[in-house]
Amino acid sequence: MIGCGALQWPHVKLHRFYNRWKANQSEAVSRRYGTTLYVILNEGRLHRDLEATAGPDEGEFMALKAAQRLHSLGRAGRYIPRLFGNISQGDVCCASELRIAADRPIHHNCVLGRMGFSTITRDPSFLASGSVGLHKGSVFRFRLTQLHPPPEAEERRFGKRLAGCSSSRQVLRLLRHAETLSDVMAAGALHRVADLEQEGCSLRDPGVLEKDEVRSLCFQLEQDSGRLTDGGLVSALMACTRLFLDPWSTLVVRLVAESQERLDHGRMSVGELCTLGRALLALEGPGCGMLGQVMQQVQRRGPAAWSLAELLGVYWLLQDGAAEGGHQQALLHGMHAHALTLAPRMDAAAVSGLLGALVALEQSNATPLVMALCRQAVRHVGGFTDDQLSLVLGVLMHFGHSDVHFVGAMERHVPRVAFTARPETVTRVAQYFGQRNILSRPVFDALAESFVYRADDYDTGQVARQILPLGKLGYLPPNAGEVFGKVEGILHTRFSQFQPRTLLSLLHACTLVERFPVNFVSKVFKSYFLQELQEPGTAMDRLVLAQLTQLYMTVKLECPFYGGPILLPKYRVKSFLMPGGSLETLVDVQLYNHVRSGLVTLLGARTYFASKVLTPYCYTLDVEIKLDEEGYVLPASHNDYVHKRVALCIDGHKRFTLSSRQLLGREATKQRHLRLLGYQVVQIPFHEFEELKSQSEVVEYLHNKIFPKSYRLSW
């Protein structure tokens, strides 16, 4: 059956009639009026007339009978002009392009942005008679009126009470005691039910659509569709998509047809157009012809005249799919310019929502707007919800942006919420500071304390993502013993639950801060686990191999008591320095050139030191100097009589955490391993070298660093 009061005749007959009617009309007529005709055919009261009709002129006769019946029903004033009136060239009704399926489900791709992705299948368990047909026997009746609408104060009170409902049962109870509702209030109630019942691609309790209150409300919206305000109409249609109602139900089809008529008049506001556009995307996707008409009217208004709410509405419409294919880039440029002027007035929801839209729309050229929104976000750090804060941090990581004032606000905010925020939000905070190389002791100390008490509530991915930043930044919080004791306990109890690469990254991060998970390394080097690390049909990722190699080097160098399996040579790399993902940081070219100039003066010739030397231990030395047994410098090309090797680590800004003088974990590990391998490691940090004013100071500095116990008679 199709919709409310569906025709009691085979689908194939309806299908044949509809195709014959289309064949007898012009293309413009059939495209524009297909939906309206379907609404007419879907009237159960036309059942006998339609079933009795037959013969070669079946299409024309049935259309005439339908029109006559509409006269008797008092609706001709609305529908007949759309069936037989003058048609302007290029008019399109997107709902007419929907497929009439005979004896098979209708699949409905629902693109709703933040509201999720859904596939609706006609399910006889709760849509057997169409979503609106369920309300026919309802004992509840609502009065939806625009002649005498409720006062604005009453609408606001109703909205607040709706927002306070924590279950759909409470929403239904609120409706049960309501006598007069505006269309906006009615649509708001359906939206609240959707908020509370949506779970991924379906409703948690589809039976909520069977409730008398919902059925009665839908019945009134269907019957009064022509008397709804523009805002109430499009909001009701949007609510239908969020409740996953059958797109061929009479309610949805009537709302779409009425929206098309209002759209033709061109009097909808930008906000109403956006709501309608998002509903159409949910029903038909970006290929909808009616959506093109919506976007034309949106563009005609121009971004400079939009309010903040309208601007955000268009961003979300484009995010939901209206910008698919990059056809709206010119519009987006104008929107970005207007958003810059409105940024200082945006609240927390607007800031987070707009940042999310910029990522979804892949607006990598909107850096000035991102920076302005980040400045505005500083004011709202304490007011963000967990979801909003997670979104903001994710966007800032996506764009690679950090702001000292935002970091300061986070340092004040995180210690207050570390024990109460959702696990994913806490994890995102750690990820943000780790990715941006920001060593904030107040933040990481608070996260470490909360980790000890809350780690059992985290999934394995969240556990790993909170420990990885500690390894990357090379930071041990004051309660490091408790933190890594907790990590060890989780590894013992949930080892098999970790994804292989996540587990490897976690163990590798532990070694960067000199916490050696020897008990678990032996499991990692077994052939079964190594096979799990490899993607099917592809070679082992080089970064994974590098982590395995350094993990193996660590246990051999720093855990001499380790007696577990060895890492086979085929799983080892020859260099930790590689493009795309490296366990070392490239030397800063400008700093290296200044050091090289000073070394030439100090040693007397360029031949007495080598640059970018790959050692047998996978590490690359910025500069290597060879000394004989008496401490004399040997030419770099000599390999005989080498008694000591000096490794100069020329550490630029990128090898330190941001705004601090602490080496990153991988650089500290490299220098630690080089010392264990017998090198004399000489660190030349940028902050010391930048204080030197002249070449003579540079030479003297290098001499004191490399040869601290020798005396040079002249320079």
PDB file of N, CA and C in Angstrom, residues 160-171 173 192-193 195-197 204:
ATOM      1  N   LYS A 160      10.739  26.047  25.742  1.00  0.00           N
ATOM      2  CA  LYS A 160      11.583  25.722  26.888  1.00  0.00           C
ATOM      3  C   LYS A 160      11.187  24.386  27.501  1.00  0.00           C
ATOM      4  N   ARG A 161       9.889  24.140  27.573  1.00  0.00           N
ATOM      5  CA  ARG A 161       9.437  22.861  28.141  1.00  0.00           C
ATOM      6  C   ARG A 161       9.823  21.695  27.226  1.00  0.00           C
ATOM      7  N   LEU A 162       9.774  21.927  25.917  1.00  0.00           N
ATOM      8  CA  LEU A 162      10.232  20.899  24.982  1.00  0.00           C
ATOM      9  C   LEU A 162      11.710  20.601  25.188  1.00  0.00           C
ATOM     10  N   ALA A 163      12.517  21.678  25.291  1.00  0.00           N
ATOM     11  CA  ALA A 163      13.961  21.488  25.464  1.00  0.00           C
ATOM     12  C   ALA A 163      14.272  20.754  26.757  1.00  0.00           C
ATOM     13  N   GLY A 164      13.395  20.892  27.757  1.00  0.00           N
ATOM     14  CA  GLY A 164      13.623  20.215  29.032  1.00  0.00           C
ATOM     15  C   GLY A 164      13.191  18.762  29.046  1.00  0.00           C
ATOM     16  N   CYS A 165      12.519  18.305  27.992  1.00  0.00           N
ATOM     17  CA  CYS A 165      12.089  16.902  27.923  1.00  0.00           C
ATOM     18  C   CYS A 165      13.295  16.005  27.668  1.00  0.00           C
ATOM     19  N   SER A 166      13.443  14.992  28.483  1.00  0.00           N
ATOM     20  CA  SER A 166      14.579  14.073  28.345  1.00  0.00           C
ATOM     21  C   SER A 166      14.185  12.750  27.713  1.00  0.00           C
ATOM     22  N   SER A 167      12.926  12.600  27.350  1.00  0.00           N
ATOM     23  CA  SER A 167      12.467  11.378  26.691  1.00  0.00           C
ATOM     24  C   SER A 167      11.273  11.719  25.815  1.00  0.00           C
ATOM     25  N   SER A 168      11.043  10.880  24.811  1.00  0.00           N
ATOM     26  CA  SER A 168       9.900  11.120  23.936  1.00  0.00           C
ATOM     27  C   SER A 168       8.593  10.982  24.699  1.00  0.00           C
ATOM     28  N   ARG A 169       8.567  10.183  25.748  1.00  0.00           N
ATOM     29  CA  ARG A 169       7.359  10.041  26.560  1.00  0.00           C
ATOM     30  C   ARG A 169       6.978  11.376  27.180  1.00  0.00           C
ATOM     31  N   GLN A 170       7.983  12.137  27.630  1.00  0.00           N
ATOM     32  CA  GLN A 170       7.696  13.446  28.197  1.00  0.00           C
ATOM     33  C   GLN A 170       7.170  14.407  27.136  1.00  0.00           C
ATOM     34  N   VAL A 171       7.698  14.298  25.910  1.00  0.00           N
ATOM     35  CA  VAL A 171       7.196  15.140  24.822  1.00  0.00           C
ATOM     36  C   VAL A 171       5.732  14.823  24.543  1.00  0.00           C
ATOM     37  N   ARG A 173       3.591  13.551  26.589  1.00  0.00           N
ATOM     38  CA  ARG A 173       2.774  14.022  27.706  1.00  0.00           C
ATOM     39  C   ARG A 173       2.523  15.524  27.576  1.00  0.00           C
ATOM     40  N   ARG A 192      11.797  17.524  18.433  1.00  0.00           N
ATOM     41  CA  ARG A 192      12.306  17.085  19.737  1.00  0.00           C
ATOM     42  C   ARG A 192      12.234  15.572  19.865  1.00  0.00           C
ATOM     43  N   VAL A 193      11.160  14.974  19.341  1.00  0.00           N
ATOM     44  CA  VAL A 193      11.078  13.513  19.333  1.00  0.00           C
ATOM     45  C   VAL A 193      12.238  12.928  18.527  1.00  0.00           C
ATOM     46  N   ASP A 195      15.159  14.350  18.035  1.00  0.00           N
ATOM     47  CA  ASP A 195      16.390  14.543  18.816  1.00  0.00           C
ATOM     48  C   ASP A 195      16.592  13.411  19.814  1.00  0.00           C
ATOM     49  N   LEU A 196      15.502  13.005  20.445  1.00  0.00           N
ATOM     50  CA  LEU A 196      15.593  12.026  21.521  1.00  0.00           C
ATOM     51  C   LEU A 196      15.625  10.592  21.027  1.00  0.00           C
ATOM     52  N   GLU A 197      15.105  10.349  19.820  1.00  0.00           N
ATOM     53  CA  GLU A 197      14.976   8.969  19.348  1.00  0.00           C
ATOM     54  C   GLU A 197      15.977   8.591  18.260  1.00  0.00           C
ATOM     55  N   ARG A 204      15.484   4.795  17.803  1.00  0.00           N
ATOM     56  CA  ARG A 204      15.655   3.802  18.861  1.00  0.00           C
ATOM     57  C   ARG A 204      14.357   3.026  19.077  1.00  0.00           C
TER      58      ARG A 204
END
